[in-house]
């Protein structure tokens, strides 16, 4: 195929080779660890109401499953949240009372069970245990 410029000619095999090269580059990006991570993150954010309940982490999801911190939820977890049987409350100051928990603003939540999510950095702990070069495998650019 010729387009008028004597120095520039593209035939169908050259175009096919360029297309294959572009396809392979895209396939490599999609199949990379970061690409798979972004796909999983997008799927979880689409499937689960994490943002609605303030549960979306501020960091990329890949950091959680690289340090084995991905949570597994019971089958009807968010159905129970919708019914009001599971409550989420961020608070820096709270204490137990006879009914459950009382917060700094004097509000109380009746509770049979309290789960404390302290913000523990498991990745940091694992990095102190693992020798180089393994601990550097936990690092991802933000």
mmCIF file of N, CA and C in Angstrom:
data_model
loop_
_atom_site.group_PDB
_atom_site.id
_atom_site.type_symbol
_atom_site.label_atom_id
_atom_site.label_comp_id
_atom_site.label_asym_id
_atom_site.label_seq_id
_atom_site.Cartn_x
_atom_site.Cartn_y
_atom_site.Cartn_z
ATOM 1 N N UNK A 1 0.859 -1.169 0.000
ATOM 2 C CA UNK A 1 0.000 0.000 0.000
ATOM 3 C C UNK A 1 0.903 1.229 0.000
ATOM 4 N N UNK A 2 0.650 2.177 -0.893
ATOM 5 C CA UNK A 2 1.493 3.347 -1.061
ATOM 6 C C UNK A 2 0.628 4.589 -0.961
ATOM 7 N N UNK A 3 1.099 5.614 -0.229
ATOM 8 C CA UNK A 3 0.290 6.812 0.014
ATOM 9 C C UNK A 3 0.912 8.081 -0.536
ATOM 10 N N UNK A 4 1.701 8.017 -1.567
ATOM 11 C CA UNK A 4 2.182 9.225 -2.208
ATOM 12 C C UNK A 4 3.557 9.675 -1.792
ATOM 13 N N UNK A 5 4.042 9.355 -0.628
ATOM 14 C CA UNK A 5 5.372 9.741 -0.191
ATOM 15 C C UNK A 5 6.346 8.647 -0.612
ATOM 16 N N UNK A 6 7.340 9.002 -1.387
ATOM 17 C CA UNK A 6 8.262 7.998 -1.928
ATOM 18 C C UNK A 6 9.094 7.333 -0.829
ATOM 19 N N UNK A 7 9.334 8.045 0.281
ATOM 20 C CA UNK A 7 10.153 7.484 1.353
ATOM 21 C C UNK A 7 9.329 6.690 2.371
ATOM 22 N N UNK A 8 8.032 6.780 2.299
ATOM 23 C CA UNK A 8 7.204 6.153 3.329
ATOM 24 C C UNK A 8 6.162 5.264 2.674
ATOM 25 N N UNK A 9 6.311 3.998 2.856
ATOM 26 C CA UNK A 9 5.351 3.048 2.288
ATOM 27 C C UNK A 9 5.001 2.022 3.356
ATOM 28 N N UNK A 10 3.722 1.753 3.513
ATOM 29 C CA UNK A 10 3.247 0.742 4.456
ATOM 30 C C UNK A 10 2.517 -0.334 3.673
ATOM 31 N N UNK A 11 2.952 -1.547 3.838
ATOM 32 C CA UNK A 11 2.183 -2.617 3.224
ATOM 33 C C UNK A 11 1.378 -3.313 4.312
ATOM 34 N N UNK A 12 0.536 -4.212 3.919
ATOM 35 C CA UNK A 12 -0.366 -4.844 4.882
ATOM 36 C C UNK A 12 0.396 -5.673 5.912
ATOM 37 N N UNK A 13 1.517 -6.272 5.560
ATOM 38 C CA UNK A 13 2.267 -7.065 6.540
ATOM 39 C C UNK A 13 2.906 -6.167 7.599
ATOM 40 N N UNK A 14 3.350 -4.963 7.211
ATOM 41 C CA UNK A 14 3.911 -4.017 8.176
ATOM 42 C C UNK A 14 2.836 -3.561 9.150
ATOM 43 N N UNK A 15 1.661 -3.257 8.632
ATOM 44 C CA UNK A 15 0.548 -2.861 9.504
ATOM 45 C C UNK A 15 0.171 -3.994 10.444
ATOM 46 N N UNK A 16 0.166 -5.213 9.932
ATOM 47 C CA UNK A 16 -0.153 -6.367 10.766
ATOM 48 C C UNK A 16 0.889 -6.536 11.863
ATOM 49 N N UNK A 17 2.165 -6.387 11.521
ATOM 50 C CA UNK A 17 3.236 -6.492 12.513
ATOM 51 C C UNK A 17 3.097 -5.417 13.586
ATOM 52 N N UNK A 18 2.756 -4.196 13.177
ATOM 53 C CA UNK A 18 2.559 -3.108 14.143
ATOM 54 C C UNK A 18 1.376 -3.417 15.048
ATOM 55 N N UNK A 19 0.315 -3.933 14.480
ATOM 56 C CA UNK A 19 -0.866 -4.286 15.268
ATOM 57 C C UNK A 19 -0.567 -5.375 16.275
ATOM 58 N N UNK A 20 0.192 -6.384 15.850
ATOM 59 C CA UNK A 20 0.577 -7.470 16.755
ATOM 60 C C UNK A 20 1.458 -6.923 17.874
ATOM 61 N N UNK A 21 2.389 -6.050 17.543
ATOM 62 C CA UNK A 21 3.277 -5.470 18.556
ATOM 63 C C UNK A 21 2.481 -4.666 19.581
ATOM 64 N N UNK A 22 1.561 -3.848 19.099
ATOM 65 C CA UNK A 22 0.720 -3.057 20.011
ATOM 66 C C UNK A 22 -0.118 -3.984 20.879
ATOM 67 N N UNK A 23 -0.683 -5.023 20.281
ATOM 68 C CA UNK A 23 -1.481 -5.988 21.030
ATOM 69 C C UNK A 23 -0.648 -6.654 22.121
ATOM 70 N N UNK A 24 0.577 -7.053 21.800
ATOM 71 C CA UNK A 24 1.434 -7.712 22.785
ATOM 72 C C UNK A 24 1.817 -6.777 23.923
ATOM 73 N N UNK A 25 2.073 -5.516 23.613
ATOM 74 C CA UNK A 25 2.381 -4.540 24.667
ATOM 75 C C UNK A 25 1.176 -4.368 25.590
ATOM 76 N N UNK A 26 -0.006 -4.215 25.007
ATOM 77 C CA UNK A 26 -1.218 -4.068 25.816
ATOM 78 C C UNK A 26 -1.496 -5.323 26.632
ATOM 79 N N UNK A 27 -1.317 -6.487 26.035
ATOM 80 C CA UNK A 27 -1.528 -7.741 26.746
ATOM 81 C C UNK A 27 -0.568 -7.866 27.918
ATOM 82 N N UNK A 28 0.676 -7.464 27.719
ATOM 83 C CA UNK A 28 1.667 -7.498 28.788
ATOM 84 C C UNK A 28 1.260 -6.579 29.936
ATOM 85 N N UNK A 29 0.784 -5.369 29.614
ATOM 86 C CA UNK A 29 0.348 -4.425 30.649
ATOM 87 C C UNK A 29 -0.853 -4.965 31.413
ATOM 88 N N UNK A 30 -1.812 -5.505 30.674
ATOM 89 C CA UNK A 30 -3.029 -6.010 31.302
ATOM 90 C C UNK A 30 -2.713 -7.196 32.202
ATOM 91 N N UNK A 31 -1.805 -8.047 31.771
ATOM 92 C CA UNK A 31 -1.487 -9.257 32.526
ATOM 93 C C UNK A 31 -0.426 -9.034 33.599
ATOM 94 N N UNK A 32 0.111 -7.853 33.681
ATOM 95 C CA UNK A 32 1.102 -7.581 34.718
ATOM 96 C C UNK A 32 0.424 -7.578 36.079
ATOM 97 N N UNK A 33 1.215 -7.636 37.109
ATOM 98 C CA UNK A 33 0.674 -7.656 38.464
ATOM 99 C C UNK A 33 -0.131 -6.390 38.746
ATOM 100 N N UNK A 34 0.362 -5.260 38.269
ATOM 101 C CA UNK A 34 -0.356 -4.009 38.479
ATOM 102 C C UNK A 34 -1.681 -4.007 37.723
ATOM 103 N N UNK A 35 -1.659 -4.518 36.493
ATOM 104 C CA UNK A 35 -2.888 -4.580 35.701
ATOM 105 C C UNK A 35 -3.929 -5.473 36.343
ATOM 106 N N UNK A 36 -3.489 -6.625 36.820
ATOM 107 C CA UNK A 36 -4.410 -7.541 37.493
ATOM 108 C C UNK A 36 -4.921 -6.906 38.771
ATOM 109 N N UNK A 37 -4.037 -6.226 39.502
ATOM 110 C CA UNK A 37 -4.442 -5.545 40.727
ATOM 111 C C UNK A 37 -5.519 -4.502 40.455
ATOM 112 N N UNK A 38 -5.309 -3.695 39.423
ATOM 113 C CA UNK A 38 -6.292 -2.658 39.085
ATOM 114 C C UNK A 38 -7.620 -3.281 38.678
ATOM 115 N N UNK A 39 -7.569 -4.406 37.965
ATOM 116 C CA UNK A 39 -8.794 -5.097 37.575
ATOM 117 C C UNK A 39 -9.545 -5.587 38.809
ATOM 118 N N UNK A 40 -8.828 -6.227 39.738
ATOM 119 C CA UNK A 40 -9.459 -6.728 40.962
ATOM 120 C C UNK A 40 -10.025 -5.572 41.776
ATOM 121 N N UNK A 41 -9.264 -4.497 41.902
ATOM 122 C CA UNK A 41 -9.723 -3.323 42.646
ATOM 123 C C UNK A 41 -10.995 -2.750 42.026
ATOM 124 N N UNK A 42 -11.015 -2.611 40.712
ATOM 125 C CA UNK A 42 -12.206 -2.091 40.024
ATOM 126 C C UNK A 42 -13.400 -3.001 40.239
ATOM 127 N N UNK A 43 -13.170 -4.305 40.162
ATOM 128 C CA UNK A 43 -14.258 -5.263 40.354
ATOM 129 C C UNK A 43 -14.817 -5.175 41.774
ATOM 130 N N UNK A 44 -13.936 -5.148 42.773
ATOM 131 C CA UNK A 44 -14.402 -5.085 44.163
ATOM 132 C C UNK A 44 -15.156 -3.792 44.449
ATOM 133 N N UNK A 45 -14.669 -2.681 43.912
ATOM 134 C CA UNK A 45 -15.365 -1.404 44.123
ATOM 135 C C UNK A 45 -16.711 -1.382 43.409
ATOM 136 N N UNK A 46 -16.827 -2.094 42.300
ATOM 137 C CA UNK A 46 -18.102 -2.185 41.580
ATOM 138 C C UNK A 46 -19.054 -3.125 42.305
ATOM 139 N N UNK A 47 -18.533 -4.247 42.808
ATOM 140 C CA UNK A 47 -19.364 -5.305 43.387
ATOM 141 C C UNK A 47 -19.777 -5.013 44.829
ATOM 142 N N UNK A 48 -18.910 -4.387 45.595
ATOM 143 C CA UNK A 48 -19.161 -4.181 47.024
ATOM 144 C C UNK A 48 -19.360 -2.698 47.328
ATOM 145 N N UNK A 49 -20.260 -2.378 48.246
ATOM 146 C CA UNK A 49 -20.501 -0.961 48.586
ATOM 147 C C UNK A 49 -19.468 -0.410 49.571
ATOM 148 N N UNK A 50 -18.204 -0.527 49.236
ATOM 149 C CA UNK A 50 -17.140 -0.104 50.151
ATOM 150 C C UNK A 50 -17.137 1.398 50.375
ATOM 151 N N UNK A 51 -17.324 2.162 49.317
ATOM 152 C CA UNK A 51 -17.324 3.626 49.453
ATOM 153 C C UNK A 51 -18.545 4.097 50.242
ATOM 154 N N UNK A 52 -19.677 3.465 50.028
ATOM 155 C CA UNK A 52 -20.917 3.840 50.712
ATOM 156 C C UNK A 52 -20.755 3.796 52.230
ATOM 157 N N UNK A 53 -19.999 2.816 52.722
ATOM 158 C CA UNK A 53 -19.831 2.649 54.161
ATOM 159 C C UNK A 53 -18.477 3.129 54.668
ATOM 160 N N UNK A 54 -17.734 3.845 53.839
ATOM 161 C CA UNK A 54 -16.440 4.372 54.260
ATOM 162 C C UNK A 54 -15.385 3.303 54.467
ATOM 163 N N UNK A 55 -15.481 2.202 53.732
ATOM 164 C CA UNK A 55 -14.563 1.086 53.909
ATOM 165 C C UNK A 55 -13.496 0.992 52.823
ATOM 166 N N UNK A 56 -13.541 1.897 51.856
ATOM 167 C CA UNK A 56 -12.548 1.855 50.771
ATOM 168 C C UNK A 56 -11.211 2.337 51.330
ATOM 169 N N UNK A 57 -10.170 1.505 51.203
ATOM 170 C CA UNK A 57 -8.864 1.933 51.714
ATOM 171 C C UNK A 57 -8.309 3.107 50.913
ATOM 172 N N UNK A 58 -7.462 3.893 51.556
ATOM 173 C CA UNK A 58 -6.852 5.045 50.892
ATOM 174 C C UNK A 58 -5.670 4.635 50.019
ATOM 175 N N UNK A 59 -5.210 3.418 50.161
ATOM 176 C CA UNK A 59 -4.077 2.913 49.388
ATOM 177 C C UNK A 59 -4.583 1.904 48.352
ATOM 178 N N UNK A 60 -3.759 1.594 47.353
ATOM 179 C CA UNK A 60 -4.171 0.600 46.355
ATOM 180 C C UNK A 60 -4.381 -0.778 46.991
ATOM 181 N N UNK A 61 -5.327 -1.531 46.475
ATOM 182 C CA UNK A 61 -5.647 -2.846 47.016
ATOM 183 C C UNK A 61 -4.459 -3.799 46.951
ATOM 184 N N UNK A 62 -3.571 -3.607 45.976
ATOM 185 C CA UNK A 62 -2.431 -4.506 45.809
ATOM 186 C C UNK A 62 -1.581 -4.545 47.074
ATOM 187 N N UNK A 63 -1.543 -3.469 47.825
ATOM 188 C CA UNK A 63 -0.763 -3.451 49.060
ATOM 189 C C UNK A 63 -1.355 -4.397 50.092
ATOM 190 N N UNK A 64 -2.672 -4.542 50.107
ATOM 191 C CA UNK A 64 -3.305 -5.443 51.064
ATOM 192 C C UNK A 64 -3.050 -6.902 50.732
ATOM 193 N N UNK A 65 -3.246 -7.273 49.479
ATOM 194 C CA UNK A 65 -3.042 -8.692 49.222
ATOM 195 C C UNK A 65 -1.587 -9.054 49.053
ATOM 196 N N UNK A 66 -0.700 -8.088 48.863
ATOM 197 C CA UNK A 66 0.735 -8.381 48.875
ATOM 198 C C UNK A 66 1.187 -8.721 50.291
ATOM 199 N N UNK A 67 0.530 -8.155 51.294
ATOM 200 C CA UNK A 67 0.883 -8.444 52.684
ATOM 201 C C UNK A 67 -0.153 -9.347 53.348
ATOM 202 N N UNK A 68 -0.945 -10.029 52.535
ATOM 203 C CA UNK A 68 -1.930 -11.014 53.019
ATOM 204 C C UNK A 68 -2.953 -10.391 53.958
ATOM 205 N N UNK A 69 -3.435 -9.183 53.650
ATOM 206 C CA UNK A 69 -4.400 -8.513 54.504
ATOM 207 C C UNK A 69 -5.774 -8.386 53.859
ATOM 208 N N UNK A 70 -6.010 -9.065 52.751
ATOM 209 C CA UNK A 70 -7.339 -8.989 52.140
ATOM 210 C C UNK A 70 -8.319 -9.727 53.035
ATOM 211 N N UNK A 71 -9.400 -9.079 53.341
ATOM 212 C CA UNK A 71 -10.409 -9.672 54.208
ATOM 213 C C UNK A 71 -11.345 -10.556 53.394
ATOM 214 N N UNK A 72 -11.807 -11.599 54.019
ATOM 215 C CA UNK A 72 -12.828 -12.448 53.423
ATOM 216 C C UNK A 72 -14.080 -12.240 54.248
ATOM 217 N N UNK A 73 -15.170 -11.879 53.572
ATOM 218 C CA UNK A 73 -16.402 -11.564 54.275
ATOM 219 C C UNK A 73 -17.379 -12.723 54.200
ATOM 220 N N UNK A 74 -18.213 -12.862 55.225
ATOM 221 C CA UNK A 74 -19.289 -13.852 55.140
ATOM 222 C C UNK A 74 -20.214 -13.530 53.968
ATOM 223 N N UNK A 75 -20.933 -14.523 53.515
ATOM 224 C CA UNK A 75 -21.738 -14.408 52.304
ATOM 225 C C UNK A 75 -22.726 -13.243 52.321
ATOM 226 N N UNK A 76 -23.433 -13.034 53.392
ATOM 227 C CA UNK A 76 -24.470 -11.993 53.445
ATOM 228 C C UNK A 76 -24.046 -10.791 54.279
ATOM 229 N N UNK A 77 -22.777 -10.500 54.302
ATOM 230 C CA UNK A 77 -22.245 -9.438 55.149
ATOM 231 C C UNK A 77 -22.947 -8.102 54.910
ATOM 232 N N UNK A 78 -22.973 -7.633 53.664
ATOM 233 C CA UNK A 78 -23.553 -6.321 53.396
ATOM 234 C C UNK A 78 -25.080 -6.329 53.493
ATOM 235 N N UNK A 79 -25.717 -7.493 53.376
ATOM 236 C CA UNK A 79 -27.161 -7.573 53.645
ATOM 237 C C UNK A 79 -27.431 -7.264 55.115
ATOM 238 N N UNK A 80 -26.572 -7.774 55.992
ATOM 239 C CA UNK A 80 -26.718 -7.508 57.428
ATOM 240 C C UNK A 80 -26.394 -6.048 57.745
ATOM 241 N N UNK A 81 -25.471 -5.463 57.005
ATOM 242 C CA UNK A 81 -25.176 -4.035 57.162
ATOM 243 C C UNK A 81 -26.408 -3.227 56.786
ATOM 244 N N UNK A 82 -27.036 -3.571 55.661
ATOM 245 C CA UNK A 82 -28.248 -2.866 55.205
ATOM 246 C C UNK A 82 -29.368 -2.960 56.236
ATOM 247 N N UNK A 83 -29.465 -4.093 56.925
ATOM 248 C CA UNK A 83 -30.504 -4.286 57.947
ATOM 249 C C UNK A 83 -30.175 -3.538 59.239
ATOM 250 N N UNK A 84 -28.956 -3.018 59.350
ATOM 251 C CA UNK A 84 -28.558 -2.303 60.559
ATOM 252 C C UNK A 84 -28.002 -3.209 61.643
ATOM 253 N N UNK A 85 -27.750 -4.465 61.323
ATOM 254 C CA UNK A 85 -27.218 -5.394 62.319
ATOM 255 C C UNK A 85 -25.704 -5.264 62.479
ATOM 256 N N UNK A 86 -25.055 -4.675 61.483
ATOM 257 C CA UNK A 86 -23.617 -4.402 61.549
ATOM 258 C C UNK A 86 -23.437 -2.904 61.341
ATOM 259 N N UNK A 87 -22.731 -2.262 62.261
ATOM 260 C CA UNK A 87 -22.496 -0.820 62.183
ATOM 261 C C UNK A 87 -21.005 -0.544 62.080
ATOM 262 N N UNK A 88 -20.660 0.507 61.358
ATOM 263 C CA UNK A 88 -19.278 0.957 61.259
ATOM 264 C C UNK A 88 -19.197 2.334 61.891
ATOM 265 N N UNK A 89 -18.202 2.534 62.735
ATOM 266 C CA UNK A 89 -18.040 3.838 63.372
ATOM 267 C C UNK A 89 -16.551 4.096 63.534
ATOM 268 N N UNK A 90 -16.076 5.191 62.953
ATOM 269 C CA UNK A 90 -14.683 5.592 63.148
ATOM 270 C C UNK A 90 -14.630 6.504 64.363
ATOM 271 N N UNK A 91 -13.754 6.175 65.285
ATOM 272 C CA UNK A 91 -13.638 6.988 66.493
ATOM 273 C C UNK A 91 -12.250 6.809 67.087
ATOM 274 N N UNK A 92 -11.684 7.903 67.551
ATOM 275 C CA UNK A 92 -10.379 7.798 68.190
ATOM 276 C C UNK A 92 -10.519 7.606 69.699
ATOM 277 N N UNK A 93 -11.629 8.076 70.263
ATOM 278 C CA UNK A 93 -11.846 7.913 71.705
ATOM 279 C C UNK A 93 -13.201 7.263 71.941
ATOM 280 N N UNK A 94 -13.174 6.159 72.656
ATOM 281 C CA UNK A 94 -14.386 5.414 72.979
ATOM 282 C C UNK A 94 -14.079 4.536 74.192
ATOM 283 N N UNK A 95 -15.128 3.972 74.794
ATOM 284 C CA UNK A 95 -14.949 3.053 75.908
ATOM 285 C C UNK A 95 -16.171 2.147 75.993
ATOM 286 N N UNK A 96 -15.973 1.021 76.647
ATOM 287 C CA UNK A 96 -17.083 0.094 76.840
ATOM 288 C C UNK A 96 -17.983 0.606 77.946
ATOM 289 N N UNK A 97 -19.270 0.372 77.783
ATOM 290 C CA UNK A 97 -20.248 0.670 78.829
ATOM 291 C C UNK A 97 -21.160 -0.550 78.953
ATOM 292 N N UNK A 98 -22.121 -0.510 79.872
ATOM 293 C CA UNK A 98 -23.003 -1.664 80.083
ATOM 294 C C UNK A 98 -23.771 -2.058 78.826
ATOM 295 N N UNK A 99 -24.146 -1.083 78.011
ATOM 296 C CA UNK A 99 -24.954 -1.359 76.822
ATOM 297 C C UNK A 99 -24.112 -1.770 75.618
ATOM 298 N N UNK A 100 -22.849 -1.443 75.610
ATOM 299 C CA UNK A 100 -21.997 -1.727 74.456
ATOM 300 C C UNK A 100 -20.804 -0.801 74.431
ATOM 301 N N UNK A 101 -20.900 0.277 73.633
ATOM 302 C CA UNK A 101 -19.799 1.233 73.495
ATOM 303 C C UNK A 101 -20.333 2.650 73.626
ATOM 304 N N UNK A 102 -19.556 3.505 74.267
ATOM 305 C CA UNK A 102 -19.879 4.925 74.329
ATOM 306 C C UNK A 102 -18.721 5.689 73.692
ATOM 307 N N UNK A 103 -19.082 6.722 72.942
ATOM 308 C CA UNK A 103 -18.081 7.511 72.229
ATOM 309 C C UNK A 103 -17.885 8.857 72.900
ATOM 310 N N UNK A 104 -16.859 9.554 72.473
ATOM 311 C CA UNK A 104 -16.478 10.840 73.045
ATOM 312 C C UNK A 104 -17.631 11.847 73.022
ATOM 313 N N UNK A 105 -18.481 11.782 71.996
ATOM 314 C CA UNK A 105 -19.614 12.717 71.901
ATOM 315 C C UNK A 105 -20.832 12.246 72.704
ATOM 316 N N UNK A 106 -20.627 11.259 73.598
ATOM 317 C CA UNK A 106 -21.648 10.679 74.479
ATOM 318 C C UNK A 106 -22.701 9.846 73.759
ATOM 319 N N UNK A 107 -22.542 9.578 72.464
ATOM 320 C CA UNK A 107 -23.455 8.649 71.801
ATOM 321 C C UNK A 107 -23.073 7.233 72.214
ATOM 322 N N UNK A 108 -24.093 6.372 72.248
ATOM 323 C CA UNK A 108 -23.873 4.977 72.624
ATOM 324 C C UNK A 108 -24.369 4.069 71.507
ATOM 325 N N UNK A 109 -23.699 2.956 71.367
ATOM 326 C CA UNK A 109 -24.113 1.928 70.415
ATOM 327 C C UNK A 109 -24.226 0.625 71.191
ATOM 328 N N UNK A 110 -25.426 0.041 71.143
ATOM 329 C CA UNK A 110 -25.599 -1.272 71.760
ATOM 330 C C UNK A 110 -24.879 -2.294 70.901
ATOM 331 N N UNK A 111 -24.077 -3.131 71.558
ATOM 332 C CA UNK A 111 -23.280 -4.089 70.792
ATOM 333 C C UNK A 111 -23.113 -5.390 71.560
ATOM 334 N N UNK A 112 -23.281 -6.486 70.832
ATOM 335 C CA UNK A 112 -22.972 -7.805 71.377
ATOM 336 C C UNK A 112 -21.519 -8.172 71.093
ATOM 337 N N UNK A 113 -20.987 -7.603 70.018
ATOM 338 C CA UNK A 113 -19.632 -7.899 69.589
ATOM 339 C C UNK A 113 -19.003 -6.622 69.047
ATOM 340 N N UNK A 114 -17.756 -6.377 69.412
ATOM 341 C CA UNK A 114 -17.029 -5.201 68.931
ATOM 342 C C UNK A 114 -15.760 -5.691 68.240
ATOM 343 N N UNK A 115 -15.554 -5.237 67.011
ATOM 344 C CA UNK A 115 -14.333 -5.571 66.278
ATOM 345 C C UNK A 115 -13.529 -4.289 66.130
ATOM 346 N N UNK A 116 -12.309 -4.321 66.614
ATOM 347 C CA UNK A 116 -11.458 -3.144 66.557
ATOM 348 C C UNK A 116 -10.557 -3.228 65.329
ATOM 349 N N UNK A 117 -10.689 -2.275 64.453
ATOM 350 C CA UNK A 117 -9.810 -2.167 63.288
ATOM 351 C C UNK A 117 -8.861 -1.025 63.584
ATOM 352 N N UNK A 118 -7.682 -1.370 64.044
ATOM 353 C CA UNK A 118 -6.779 -0.375 64.614
ATOM 354 C C UNK A 118 -5.887 0.324 63.613
ATOM 355 N N UNK A 119 -5.875 -0.132 62.377
ATOM 356 C CA UNK A 119 -4.961 0.442 61.403
ATOM 357 C C UNK A 119 -3.581 -0.184 61.472
ATOM 358 N N UNK A 120 -3.489 -1.363 62.088
ATOM 359 C CA UNK A 120 -2.224 -2.089 62.185
ATOM 360 C C UNK A 120 -1.632 -2.275 60.799
ATOM 361 N N UNK A 121 -0.360 -1.972 60.651
ATOM 362 C CA UNK A 121 0.317 -2.076 59.358
ATOM 363 C C UNK A 121 1.033 -3.418 59.263
ATOM 364 N N UNK A 122 0.314 -4.414 58.765
ATOM 365 C CA UNK A 122 0.866 -5.757 58.644
ATOM 366 C C UNK A 122 2.032 -5.834 57.687
ATOM 367 N N UNK A 123 1.987 -5.019 56.623
ATOM 368 C CA UNK A 123 3.077 -5.023 55.647
ATOM 369 C C UNK A 123 4.381 -4.583 56.320
ATOM 370 N N UNK A 124 4.291 -3.586 57.184
ATOM 371 C CA UNK A 124 5.482 -3.097 57.884
ATOM 372 C C UNK A 124 6.056 -4.200 58.783
ATOM 373 N N UNK A 125 5.163 -4.929 59.450
ATOM 374 C CA UNK A 125 5.594 -6.015 60.322
ATOM 375 C C UNK A 125 6.274 -7.120 59.518
ATOM 376 N N UNK A 126 5.680 -7.507 58.393
ATOM 377 C CA UNK A 126 6.256 -8.562 57.553
ATOM 378 C C UNK A 126 7.618 -8.129 57.022
ATOM 379 N N UNK A 127 7.755 -6.849 56.674
ATOM 380 C CA UNK A 127 9.032 -6.348 56.148
ATOM 381 C C UNK A 127 10.147 -6.447 57.185
ATOM 382 N N UNK A 128 9.822 -6.324 58.474
ATOM 383 C CA UNK A 128 10.855 -6.440 59.505
ATOM 384 C C UNK A 128 11.296 -7.885 59.693
ATOM 385 N N UNK A 129 10.452 -8.826 59.300
ATOM 386 C CA UNK A 129 10.771 -10.244 59.462
ATOM 387 C C UNK A 129 11.560 -10.787 58.277
ATOM 388 N N UNK A 130 11.167 -10.385 57.061
ATOM 389 C CA UNK A 130 11.777 -10.926 55.849
ATOM 390 C C UNK A 130 13.142 -10.303 55.568
ATOM 391 N N UNK A 131 14.104 -11.116 55.125
ATOM 392 C CA UNK A 131 15.398 -10.555 54.715
ATOM 393 C C UNK A 131 15.298 -9.985 53.305
ATOM 394 N N UNK A 132 16.294 -9.162 52.932
ATOM 395 C CA UNK A 132 16.395 -8.707 51.542
ATOM 396 C C UNK A 132 16.755 -9.907 50.687
ATOM 397 N N UNK A 133 16.359 -10.017 49.485
ATOM 398 C CA UNK A 133 15.589 -9.081 48.677
ATOM 399 C C UNK A 133 14.086 -9.262 48.829
ATOM 400 N N UNK A 134 13.652 -10.176 49.711
ATOM 401 C CA UNK A 134 12.236 -10.506 49.792
ATOM 402 C C UNK A 134 11.386 -9.364 50.331
ATOM 403 N N UNK A 135 11.878 -8.629 51.330
ATOM 404 C CA UNK A 135 11.058 -7.549 51.888
ATOM 405 C C UNK A 135 10.843 -6.431 50.877
ATOM 406 N N UNK A 136 11.780 -6.251 49.951
ATOM 407 C CA UNK A 136 11.587 -5.201 48.939
ATOM 408 C C UNK A 136 10.501 -5.579 47.934
ATOM 409 N N UNK A 137 10.126 -6.847 47.869
ATOM 410 C CA UNK A 137 9.042 -7.271 46.975
ATOM 411 C C UNK A 137 7.691 -6.737 47.436
ATOM 412 N N UNK A 138 7.611 -6.284 48.680
ATOM 413 C CA UNK A 138 6.362 -5.732 49.204
ATOM 414 C C UNK A 138 6.169 -4.274 48.832
ATOM 415 N N UNK A 139 7.170 -3.643 48.245
ATOM 416 C CA UNK A 139 7.093 -2.229 47.888
ATOM 417 C C UNK A 139 6.453 -2.036 46.526
ATOM 418 N N UNK A 140 5.529 -1.103 46.453
ATOM 419 C CA UNK A 140 4.886 -0.728 45.202
ATOM 420 C C UNK A 140 4.875 0.779 45.113
ATOM 421 N N UNK A 141 5.142 1.326 43.945
ATOM 422 C CA UNK A 141 5.064 2.785 43.815
ATOM 423 C C UNK A 141 3.631 3.248 43.975
ATOM 424 N N UNK A 142 3.442 4.332 44.688
ATOM 425 C CA UNK A 142 2.083 4.852 44.913
ATOM 426 C C UNK A 142 1.645 5.701 43.760
#
